[in-house]
Coordinates of C-alpha atoms in Angstrom, one line a residue:
X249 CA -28.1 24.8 -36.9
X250 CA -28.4 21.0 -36.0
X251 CA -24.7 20.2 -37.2
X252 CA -23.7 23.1 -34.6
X253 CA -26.0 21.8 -31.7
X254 CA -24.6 18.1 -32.3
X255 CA -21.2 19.8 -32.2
X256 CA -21.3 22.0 -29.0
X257 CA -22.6 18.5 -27.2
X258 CA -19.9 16.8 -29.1
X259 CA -17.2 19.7 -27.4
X260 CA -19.2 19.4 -24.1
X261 CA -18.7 15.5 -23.9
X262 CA -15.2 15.6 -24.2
X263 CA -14.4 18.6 -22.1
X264 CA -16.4 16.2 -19.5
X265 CA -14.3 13.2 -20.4
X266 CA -11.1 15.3 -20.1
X267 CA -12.3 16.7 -16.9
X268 CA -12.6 12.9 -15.8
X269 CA -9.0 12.5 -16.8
X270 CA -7.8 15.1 -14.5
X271 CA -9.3 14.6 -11.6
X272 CA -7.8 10.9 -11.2
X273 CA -4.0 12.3 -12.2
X274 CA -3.6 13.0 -8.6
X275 CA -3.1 9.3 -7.6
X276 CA -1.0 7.6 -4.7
X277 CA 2.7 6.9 -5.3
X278 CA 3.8 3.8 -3.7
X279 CA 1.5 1.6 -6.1
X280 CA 3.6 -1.7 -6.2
X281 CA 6.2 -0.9 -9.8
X282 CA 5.7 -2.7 -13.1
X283 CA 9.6 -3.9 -12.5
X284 CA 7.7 -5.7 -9.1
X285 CA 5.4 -7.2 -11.4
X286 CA 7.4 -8.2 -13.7
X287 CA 9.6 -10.1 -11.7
X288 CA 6.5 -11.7 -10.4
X289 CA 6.3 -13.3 -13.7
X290 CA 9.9 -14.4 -14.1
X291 CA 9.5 -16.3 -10.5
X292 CA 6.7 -18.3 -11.6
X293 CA 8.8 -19.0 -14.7
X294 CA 11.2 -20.6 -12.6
X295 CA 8.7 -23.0 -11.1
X296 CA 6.3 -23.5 -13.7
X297 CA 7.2 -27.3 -15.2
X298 CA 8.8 -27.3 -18.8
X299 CA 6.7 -27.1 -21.8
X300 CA 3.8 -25.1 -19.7
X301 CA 1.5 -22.1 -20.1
X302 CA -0.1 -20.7 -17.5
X303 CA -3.3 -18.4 -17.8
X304 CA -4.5 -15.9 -15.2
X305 CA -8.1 -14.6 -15.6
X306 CA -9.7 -11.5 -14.1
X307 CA -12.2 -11.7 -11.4
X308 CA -16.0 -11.0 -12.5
X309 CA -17.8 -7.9 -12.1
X310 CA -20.4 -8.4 -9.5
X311 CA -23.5 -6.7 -8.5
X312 CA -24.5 -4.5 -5.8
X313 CA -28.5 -4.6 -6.8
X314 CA -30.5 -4.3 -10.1
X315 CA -27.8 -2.2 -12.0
X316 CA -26.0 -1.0 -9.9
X317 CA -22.5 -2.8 -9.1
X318 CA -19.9 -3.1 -6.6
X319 CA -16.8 -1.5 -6.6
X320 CA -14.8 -3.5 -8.8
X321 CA -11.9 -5.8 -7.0
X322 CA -9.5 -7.5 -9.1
X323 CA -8.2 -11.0 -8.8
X324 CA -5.5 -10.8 -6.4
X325 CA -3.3 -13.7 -9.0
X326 CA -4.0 -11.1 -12.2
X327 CA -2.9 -8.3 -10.0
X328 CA 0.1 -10.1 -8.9
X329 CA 1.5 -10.8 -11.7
X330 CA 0.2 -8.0 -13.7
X331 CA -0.7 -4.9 -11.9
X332 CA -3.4 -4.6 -13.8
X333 CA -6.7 -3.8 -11.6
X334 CA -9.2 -3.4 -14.5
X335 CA -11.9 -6.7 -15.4
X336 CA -12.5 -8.8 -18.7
X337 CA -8.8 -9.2 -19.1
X338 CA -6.5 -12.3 -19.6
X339 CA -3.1 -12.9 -18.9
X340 CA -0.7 -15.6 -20.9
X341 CA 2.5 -16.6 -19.7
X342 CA 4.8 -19.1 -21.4
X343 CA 7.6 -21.3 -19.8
X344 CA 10.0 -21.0 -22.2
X345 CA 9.9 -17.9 -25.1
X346 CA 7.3 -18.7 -28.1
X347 CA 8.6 -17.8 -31.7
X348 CA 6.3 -15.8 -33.8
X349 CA 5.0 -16.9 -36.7
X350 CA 5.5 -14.0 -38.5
X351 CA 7.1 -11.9 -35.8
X352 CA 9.5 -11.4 -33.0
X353 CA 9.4 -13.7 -30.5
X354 CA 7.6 -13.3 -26.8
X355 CA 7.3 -15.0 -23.3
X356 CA 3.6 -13.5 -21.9
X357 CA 0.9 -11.8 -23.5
X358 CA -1.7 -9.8 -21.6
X359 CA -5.7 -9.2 -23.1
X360 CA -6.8 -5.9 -21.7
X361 CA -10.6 -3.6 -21.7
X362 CA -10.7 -2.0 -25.1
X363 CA -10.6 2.3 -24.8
X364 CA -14.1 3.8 -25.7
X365 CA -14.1 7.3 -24.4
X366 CA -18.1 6.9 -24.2
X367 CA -17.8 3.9 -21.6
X368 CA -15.0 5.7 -19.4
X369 CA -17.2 9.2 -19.2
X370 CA -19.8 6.3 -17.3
X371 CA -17.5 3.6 -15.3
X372 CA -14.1 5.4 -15.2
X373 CA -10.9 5.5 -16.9
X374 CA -9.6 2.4 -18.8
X375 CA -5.9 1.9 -19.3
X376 CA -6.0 0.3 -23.2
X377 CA -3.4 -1.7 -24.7
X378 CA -1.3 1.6 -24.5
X379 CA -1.7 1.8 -20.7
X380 CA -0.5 -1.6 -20.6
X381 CA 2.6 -1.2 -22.4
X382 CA 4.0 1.9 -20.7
X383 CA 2.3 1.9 -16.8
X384 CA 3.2 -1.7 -16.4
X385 CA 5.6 -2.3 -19.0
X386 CA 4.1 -5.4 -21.0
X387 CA 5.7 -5.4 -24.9
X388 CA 2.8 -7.2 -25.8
X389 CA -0.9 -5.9 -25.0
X390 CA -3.9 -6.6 -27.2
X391 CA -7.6 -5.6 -26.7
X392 CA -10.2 -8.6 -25.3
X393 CA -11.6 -9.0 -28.7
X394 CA -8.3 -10.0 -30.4
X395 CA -8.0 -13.0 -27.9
X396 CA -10.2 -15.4 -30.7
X397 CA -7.9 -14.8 -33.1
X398 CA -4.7 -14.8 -31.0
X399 CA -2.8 -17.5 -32.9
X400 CA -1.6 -19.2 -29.3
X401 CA -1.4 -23.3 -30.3
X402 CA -2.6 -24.7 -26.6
X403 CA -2.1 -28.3 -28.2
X404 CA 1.4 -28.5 -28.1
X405 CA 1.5 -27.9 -24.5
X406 CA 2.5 -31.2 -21.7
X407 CA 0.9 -28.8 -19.2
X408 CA -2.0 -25.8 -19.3
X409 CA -1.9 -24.4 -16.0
X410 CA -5.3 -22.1 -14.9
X411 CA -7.2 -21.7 -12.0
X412 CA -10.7 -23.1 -11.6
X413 CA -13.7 -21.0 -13.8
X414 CA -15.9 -18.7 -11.6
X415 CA -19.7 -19.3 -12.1
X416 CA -20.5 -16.1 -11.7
X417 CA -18.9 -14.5 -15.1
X418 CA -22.2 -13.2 -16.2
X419 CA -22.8 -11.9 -20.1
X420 CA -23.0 -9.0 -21.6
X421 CA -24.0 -9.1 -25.0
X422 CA -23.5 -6.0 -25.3
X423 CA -19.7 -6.7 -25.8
X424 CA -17.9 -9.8 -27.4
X425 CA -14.9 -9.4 -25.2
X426 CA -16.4 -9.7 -21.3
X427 CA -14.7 -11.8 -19.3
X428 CA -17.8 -15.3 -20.1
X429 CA -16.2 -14.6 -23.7
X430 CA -12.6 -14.8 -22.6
X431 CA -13.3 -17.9 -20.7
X432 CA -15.4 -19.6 -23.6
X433 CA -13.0 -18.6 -26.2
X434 CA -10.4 -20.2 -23.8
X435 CA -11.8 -23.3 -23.2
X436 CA -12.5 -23.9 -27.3
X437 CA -8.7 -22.6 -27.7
X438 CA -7.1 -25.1 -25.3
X439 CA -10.0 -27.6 -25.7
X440 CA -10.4 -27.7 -22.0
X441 CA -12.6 -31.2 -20.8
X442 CA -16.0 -30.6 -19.0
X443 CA -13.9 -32.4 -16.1
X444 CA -10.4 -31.4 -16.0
X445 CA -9.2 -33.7 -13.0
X446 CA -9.6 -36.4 -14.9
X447 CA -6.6 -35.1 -17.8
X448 CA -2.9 -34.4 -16.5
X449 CA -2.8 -31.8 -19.0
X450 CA -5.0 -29.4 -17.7
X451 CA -3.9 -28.4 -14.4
X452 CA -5.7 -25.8 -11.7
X453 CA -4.3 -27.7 -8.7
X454 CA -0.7 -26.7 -10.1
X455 CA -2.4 -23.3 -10.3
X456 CA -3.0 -22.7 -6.9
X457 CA 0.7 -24.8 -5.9
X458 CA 2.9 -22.2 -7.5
X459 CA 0.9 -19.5 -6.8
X460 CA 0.8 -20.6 -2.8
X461 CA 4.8 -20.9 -3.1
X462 CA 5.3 -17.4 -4.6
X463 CA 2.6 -15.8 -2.4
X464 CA 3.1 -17.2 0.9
X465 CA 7.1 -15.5 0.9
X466 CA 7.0 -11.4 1.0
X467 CA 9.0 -9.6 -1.0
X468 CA 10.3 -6.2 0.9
X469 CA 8.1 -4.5 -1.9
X470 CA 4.4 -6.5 -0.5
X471 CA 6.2 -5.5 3.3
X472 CA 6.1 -2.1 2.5
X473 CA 2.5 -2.0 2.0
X474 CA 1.1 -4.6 4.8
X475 CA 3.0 -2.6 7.1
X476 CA 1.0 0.6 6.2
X477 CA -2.1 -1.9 6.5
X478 CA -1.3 -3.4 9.6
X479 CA -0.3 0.3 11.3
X480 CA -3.0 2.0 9.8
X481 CA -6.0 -1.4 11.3
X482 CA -4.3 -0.5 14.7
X483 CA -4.7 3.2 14.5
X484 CA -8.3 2.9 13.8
X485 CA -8.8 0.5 16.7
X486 CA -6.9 3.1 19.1
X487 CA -8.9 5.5 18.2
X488 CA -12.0 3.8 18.9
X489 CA -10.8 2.4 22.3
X490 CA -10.6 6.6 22.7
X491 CA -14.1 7.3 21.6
X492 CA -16.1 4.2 22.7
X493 CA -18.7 4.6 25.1
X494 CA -21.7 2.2 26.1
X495 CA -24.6 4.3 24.3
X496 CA -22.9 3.5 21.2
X497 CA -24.0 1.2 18.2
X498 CA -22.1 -1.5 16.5
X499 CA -22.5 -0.2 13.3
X500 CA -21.4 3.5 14.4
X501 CA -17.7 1.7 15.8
X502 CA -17.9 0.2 12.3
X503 CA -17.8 3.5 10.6
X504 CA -15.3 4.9 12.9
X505 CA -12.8 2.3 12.0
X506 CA -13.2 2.7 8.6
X507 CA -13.5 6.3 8.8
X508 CA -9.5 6.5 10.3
X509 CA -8.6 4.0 7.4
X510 CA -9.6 6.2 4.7
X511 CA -8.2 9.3 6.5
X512 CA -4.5 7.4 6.5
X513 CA -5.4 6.0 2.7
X514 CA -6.6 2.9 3.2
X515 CA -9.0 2.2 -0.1
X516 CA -11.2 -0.5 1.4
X517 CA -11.3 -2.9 4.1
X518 CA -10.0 -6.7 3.7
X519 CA -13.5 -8.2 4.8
X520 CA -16.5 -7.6 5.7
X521 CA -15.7 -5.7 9.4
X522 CA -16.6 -7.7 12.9
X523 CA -17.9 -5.7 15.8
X524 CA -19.5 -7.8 18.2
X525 CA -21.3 -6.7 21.4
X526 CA -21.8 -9.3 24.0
X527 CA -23.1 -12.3 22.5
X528 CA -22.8 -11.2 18.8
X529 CA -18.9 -11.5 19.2
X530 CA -19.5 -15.2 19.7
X531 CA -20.4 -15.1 16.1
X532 CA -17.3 -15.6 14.9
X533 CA -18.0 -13.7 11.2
X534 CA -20.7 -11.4 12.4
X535 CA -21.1 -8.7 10.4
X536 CA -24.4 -7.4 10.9
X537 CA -23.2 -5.1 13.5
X538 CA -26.8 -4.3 14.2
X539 CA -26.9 -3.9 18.4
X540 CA -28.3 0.0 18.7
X541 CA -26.7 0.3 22.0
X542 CA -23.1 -1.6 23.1
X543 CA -23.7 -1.3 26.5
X544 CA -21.4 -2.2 29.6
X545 CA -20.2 -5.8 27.4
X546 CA -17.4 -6.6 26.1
X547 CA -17.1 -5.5 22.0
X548 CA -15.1 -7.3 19.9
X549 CA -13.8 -5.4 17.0
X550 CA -12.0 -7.8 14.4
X551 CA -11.5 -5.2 11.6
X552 CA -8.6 -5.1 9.1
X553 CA -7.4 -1.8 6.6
X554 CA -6.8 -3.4 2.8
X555 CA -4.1 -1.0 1.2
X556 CA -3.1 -0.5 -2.5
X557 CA -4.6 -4.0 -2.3
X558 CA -2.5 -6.0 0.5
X559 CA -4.9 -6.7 3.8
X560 CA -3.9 -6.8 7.6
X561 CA -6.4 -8.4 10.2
X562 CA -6.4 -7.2 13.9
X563 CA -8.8 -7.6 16.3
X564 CA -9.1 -6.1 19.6
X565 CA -11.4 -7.2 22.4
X566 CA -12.6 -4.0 25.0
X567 CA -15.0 -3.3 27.9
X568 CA -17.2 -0.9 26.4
X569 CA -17.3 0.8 29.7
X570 CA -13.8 1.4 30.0
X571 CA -12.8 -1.3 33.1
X572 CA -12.8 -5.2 32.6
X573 CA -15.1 -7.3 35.0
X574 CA -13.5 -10.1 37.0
X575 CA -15.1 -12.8 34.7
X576 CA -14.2 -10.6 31.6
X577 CA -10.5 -10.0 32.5
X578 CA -9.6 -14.0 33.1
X579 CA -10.9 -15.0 30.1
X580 CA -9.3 -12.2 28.6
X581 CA -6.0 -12.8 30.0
X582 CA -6.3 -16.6 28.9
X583 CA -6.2 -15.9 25.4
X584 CA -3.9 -13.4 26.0
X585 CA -1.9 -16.3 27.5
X586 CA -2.4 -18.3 24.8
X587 CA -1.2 -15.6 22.2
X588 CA 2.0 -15.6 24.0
X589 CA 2.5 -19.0 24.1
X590 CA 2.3 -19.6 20.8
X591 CA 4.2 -16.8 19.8
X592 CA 7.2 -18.3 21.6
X593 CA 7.0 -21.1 18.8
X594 CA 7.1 -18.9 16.1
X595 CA 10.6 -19.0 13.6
X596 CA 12.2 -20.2 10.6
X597 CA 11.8 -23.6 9.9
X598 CA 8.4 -24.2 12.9
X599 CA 6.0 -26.4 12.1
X600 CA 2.2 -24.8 12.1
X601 CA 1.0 -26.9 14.5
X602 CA 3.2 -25.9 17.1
X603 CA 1.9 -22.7 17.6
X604 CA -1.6 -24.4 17.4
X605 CA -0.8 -27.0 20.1
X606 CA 0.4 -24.4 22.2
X607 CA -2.5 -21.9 22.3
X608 CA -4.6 -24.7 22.7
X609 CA -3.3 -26.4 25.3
X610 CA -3.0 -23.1 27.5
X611 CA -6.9 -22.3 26.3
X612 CA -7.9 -26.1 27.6
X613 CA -6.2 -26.0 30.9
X614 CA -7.5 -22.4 31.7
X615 CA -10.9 -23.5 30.9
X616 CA -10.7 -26.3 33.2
X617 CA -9.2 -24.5 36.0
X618 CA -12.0 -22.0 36.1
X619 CA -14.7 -24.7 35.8
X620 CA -16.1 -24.2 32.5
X621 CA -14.7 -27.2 31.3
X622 CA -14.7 -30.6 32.9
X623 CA -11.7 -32.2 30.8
X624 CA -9.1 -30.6 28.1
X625 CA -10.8 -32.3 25.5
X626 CA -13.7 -30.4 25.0
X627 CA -11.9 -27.2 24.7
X628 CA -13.5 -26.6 21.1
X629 CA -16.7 -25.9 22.3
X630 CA -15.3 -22.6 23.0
X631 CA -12.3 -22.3 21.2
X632 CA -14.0 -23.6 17.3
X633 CA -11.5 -22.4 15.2
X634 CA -8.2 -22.3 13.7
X635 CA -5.4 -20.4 15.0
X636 CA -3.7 -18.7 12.2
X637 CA -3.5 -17.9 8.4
X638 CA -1.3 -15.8 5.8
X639 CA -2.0 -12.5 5.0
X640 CA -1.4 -10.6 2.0
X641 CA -3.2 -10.0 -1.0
X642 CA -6.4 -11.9 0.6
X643 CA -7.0 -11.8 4.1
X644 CA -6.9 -15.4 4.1
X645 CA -3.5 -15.5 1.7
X646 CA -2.0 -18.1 -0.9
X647 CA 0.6 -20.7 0.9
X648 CA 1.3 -24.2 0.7
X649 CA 4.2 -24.9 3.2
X650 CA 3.4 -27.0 5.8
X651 CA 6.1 -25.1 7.9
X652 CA 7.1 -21.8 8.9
X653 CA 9.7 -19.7 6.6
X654 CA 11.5 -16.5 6.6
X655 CA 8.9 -13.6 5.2
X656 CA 5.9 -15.4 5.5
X657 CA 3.0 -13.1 7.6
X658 CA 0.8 -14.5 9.2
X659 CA -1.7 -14.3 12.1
X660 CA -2.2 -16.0 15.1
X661 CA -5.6 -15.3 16.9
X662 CA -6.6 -17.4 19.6
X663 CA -10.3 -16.9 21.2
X664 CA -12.8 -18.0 23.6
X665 CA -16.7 -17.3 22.7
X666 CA -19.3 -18.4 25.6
X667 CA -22.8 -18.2 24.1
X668 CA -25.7 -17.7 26.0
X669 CA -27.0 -20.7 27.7
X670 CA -24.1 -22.9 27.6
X671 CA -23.2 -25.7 29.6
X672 CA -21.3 -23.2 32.4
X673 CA -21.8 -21.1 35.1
X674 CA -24.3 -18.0 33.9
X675 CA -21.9 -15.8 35.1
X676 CA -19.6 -16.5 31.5
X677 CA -22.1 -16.0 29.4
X678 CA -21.6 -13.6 27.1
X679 CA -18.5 -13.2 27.0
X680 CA -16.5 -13.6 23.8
X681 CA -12.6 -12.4 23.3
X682 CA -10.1 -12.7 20.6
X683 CA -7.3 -11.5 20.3
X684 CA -5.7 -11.2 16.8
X685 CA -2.2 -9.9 15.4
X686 CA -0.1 -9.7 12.7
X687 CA 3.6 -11.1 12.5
X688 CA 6.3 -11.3 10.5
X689 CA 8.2 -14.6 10.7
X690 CA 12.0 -14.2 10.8
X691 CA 14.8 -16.0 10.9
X692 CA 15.7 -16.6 14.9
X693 CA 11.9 -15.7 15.6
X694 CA 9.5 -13.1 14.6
X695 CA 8.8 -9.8 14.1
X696 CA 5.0 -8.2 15.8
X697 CA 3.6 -5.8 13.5
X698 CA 0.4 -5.0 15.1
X699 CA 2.3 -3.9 18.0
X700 CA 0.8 -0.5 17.4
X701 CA -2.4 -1.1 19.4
X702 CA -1.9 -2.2 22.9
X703 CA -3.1 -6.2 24.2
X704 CA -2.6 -6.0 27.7
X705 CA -5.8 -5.6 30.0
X706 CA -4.2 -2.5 32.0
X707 CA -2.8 -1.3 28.4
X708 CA -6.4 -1.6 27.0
X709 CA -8.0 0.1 29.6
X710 CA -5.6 3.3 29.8
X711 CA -6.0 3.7 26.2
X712 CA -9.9 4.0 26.9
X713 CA -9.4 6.6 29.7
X714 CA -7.7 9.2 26.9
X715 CA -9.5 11.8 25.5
X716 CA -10.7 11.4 21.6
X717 CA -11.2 14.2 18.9
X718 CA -14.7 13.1 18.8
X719 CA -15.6 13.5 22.3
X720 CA -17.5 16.7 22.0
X721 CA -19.2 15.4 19.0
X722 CA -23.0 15.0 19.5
X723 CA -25.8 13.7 17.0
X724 CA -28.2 15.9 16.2
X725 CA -32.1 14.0 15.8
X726 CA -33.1 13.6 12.4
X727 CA -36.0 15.7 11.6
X728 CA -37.5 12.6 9.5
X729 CA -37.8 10.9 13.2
X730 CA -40.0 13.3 14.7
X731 CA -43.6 12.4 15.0
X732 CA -45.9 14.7 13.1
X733 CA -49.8 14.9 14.3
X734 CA -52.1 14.8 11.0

């Protein structure tokens, strides 16, 4: 009778796990290809010096609170160059093709999560060693625990090229092949120094060189899926342009732009979403987006869709109330100013800090012409902080050209933030506007793709005036927030 019990629970468990299976076969199909990743690989070959191995590790797991984690988000380099999204993995590529010691030869080697059926009824579906051969098409995949014993000869190496150790990689002793016993085993492997700046050999500046050189340059491949990023960031901040309305909270525009990403795929967002009311939007990474009611200020909504991994960032800058206030529309068409100036500098070949120079300058002497300013100088008292970045795989992406090249993406996203109590007429206070969009750099100039969600004051304010899908939609109390007598 016990045998039988034991084996309907047995049945049971892997009806459950098959179950599991099934309801994940019904995926998106315009995941970047194995053949991208592949050729990833092949570019960094290219550029990796001569007698050099280069070793990508996954990113830790983190946690949430007590035992509960986050949703797992791979290391955008192990991704890159591997497709594979899954942690405690390690990925070995070699310059030039290693000869097997008792086998064929090979040029990369990937460490992958071992399959255990019991672990993937819990956390999810694991992709093995198998996986890793046919979904993204390595000829050589091992499980974590055969790293230790991988017979890989580090010594003979001029250069072993990694990126620096997280100090978060926490233990499990529950399993000899986490991603602390990759990195251990690693270090007693290639004998890595406690301080690896002071040896040539080892090399994590080189790590993040190549990298920035492949990264910073889209293939069409990356463009197909930060255009669906970018698209999708500006649909969400339409929408709420349609819905917004004084009596609402930060937190409730929060979930409406994420609520339109996930509708049009998006899996996450790129970083933790900005919407500032007043004030708060002169924080410039506020994220508390704790204000109950918005009110008639302006609400400044820097929020960004990431897609099968590849993150746009857009912000918008709206009267809550639907019409722009004298004071609120200069400033506002300052940095719109500004935007335009330094998009006028953007091409093939620009240097960064021409864009730079130009927003600023146009920030400075607008400042000073409305009196908040006494002399250009001090324009970073309300302008604090860079004008532009890459995008990609981070929000903040990979580069290391000083200058502008064909395929790069980048943003450009001038502001002006006037906290309370500055050293102005009281009549700015408050206000806080950025203005942030994505572009494409091309050969002869550029290419907007944020163009989706309109910039211009009058633009703004039409968009406000339409009707939205969720104008009808009331909240009903909470019964838990009634008073009860006793």
């Amino acid at each position: 009778m016990k045998k039988n019990i034991y084996r309907f629970f047995s049945i049971l468990a892997v009806l459950s796990f098959t179950i599991t299976l099934i309801a994940q076969d019904d995926l998106p199909t315009d995941y970047l290809s194995k053949e991208f990743h592949a050729g990833r690989r092949d570019a960094l070959r290219k550029i990796m010096p001569d007698n050099s191995v280069f070793v990508v590790m996954a990113f830790p797991t983190r946690t949430f609170s007590n035992d509960v984690d986050y949703l797992y988000h791979q290391n955008p380099d192990m991704y890159y160059f591997s497709g594979y999204k899954e942690p405690h993995s390690l990925l070995v590529i070699f310059k030039e093709e290693q000869k097997g010691a008792d086998g064929p030869s090979y040029k990369e080697l990937i460490f992958v999560q071992k399959k255990d059926q019991r672990a993937e009824q819990w956390t999810g579906r694991r992709l093995g060693t198998e996986g890793a051969k046919e979904k993204l098409g390595f000829t050589y995949a091992y499980n974590g625990e055969d790293f230790k014993n991988a017979k890989i000869d580090f010594s003979k190496f001029d250069k072993i090229i990694f990126d620096r150790f997280p100090d978060d990689a926490g233990i499990d002793n529950r399993d000899n092949a986490d991603l602390a016993d990759l990195i251990e085993q690693f270090k007693k492997m290639a004998n890595v120094p406690a301080e690896t700046s002071k040896d040539s050999k080892y090399d994590t500046r080189l790590f993040r060189e190549l990298t920035g050189k492949l990264r910073e340059i889209k293939t069409p491949e990356e463009m197909d899926l930060l255009r669906k990023a970018v698209e999708i960031s500006c649909r969400g901040q339409n929408e709420v342009m349609k819905a917004v309305h004084p009596g609402m909270s930060e937190l409730e525009i929060q979930g409406l732009h994420e609520y339109v990403h996930k509708k049009y795929g998006a899996e996450e967002v790129g970083y933790g979403s900005i919407v500032g009311a007043g004030a708060n939007g002169c924080v410039l990474h506020y994220m508390e987006n704790s204000k109950t009611k918005i009110g008639n200020e302006m609400l400044l909504m820097d929020v960004g869709a990431e897609y099968h991994g590849y993150t746009a960032d857009v912000t918008r800058t709206i009267p809550a109330n639907g019409k722009f206030s004298r004071e609120q529309k200069l400033i506002y068409n300052l940095v719109y100013e500004a935007q335009e100036a330094a998009f006028k500098t953007l091409k093939d070949g620009a240097k960064w800090d021409d864009a730079t120079i130009a927003a600023r300058d146009v920030i400075a002497e607008g400042l000073v012409k409305l009196g908040i300013l006494k002399n250009k100088s001090e324009v970073w008292t309300y302008y604090p902080h860079g004008l532009s970045h890459h995008i990609g795989l981070d929000v903040h992406d990979r580069g290391f050209s000083r200058t502008l090249k064909k395929d790069m993406v980048i943003t450009i996203e001038p502001g002006i933030y006037i906290p309370p109590n500055s050293n102005c007429d009281k009549k700015w206070w408050g206000i806080a506007v950025r203005i942030e969009d994505d572009a494409l750099i091309t050969e002869k100039g550029y290419e907007l793709l944020s163009i989706f969600s309109p910039r211009k004051v009058e633009d703004i304010e039409k968009m406000i005036a339409e009707k939205s899908a969720l104008d009808n939609f009331t909240v009903p109390k909470l019964k838990s927030a009634e008073k009860k007598a006793f």
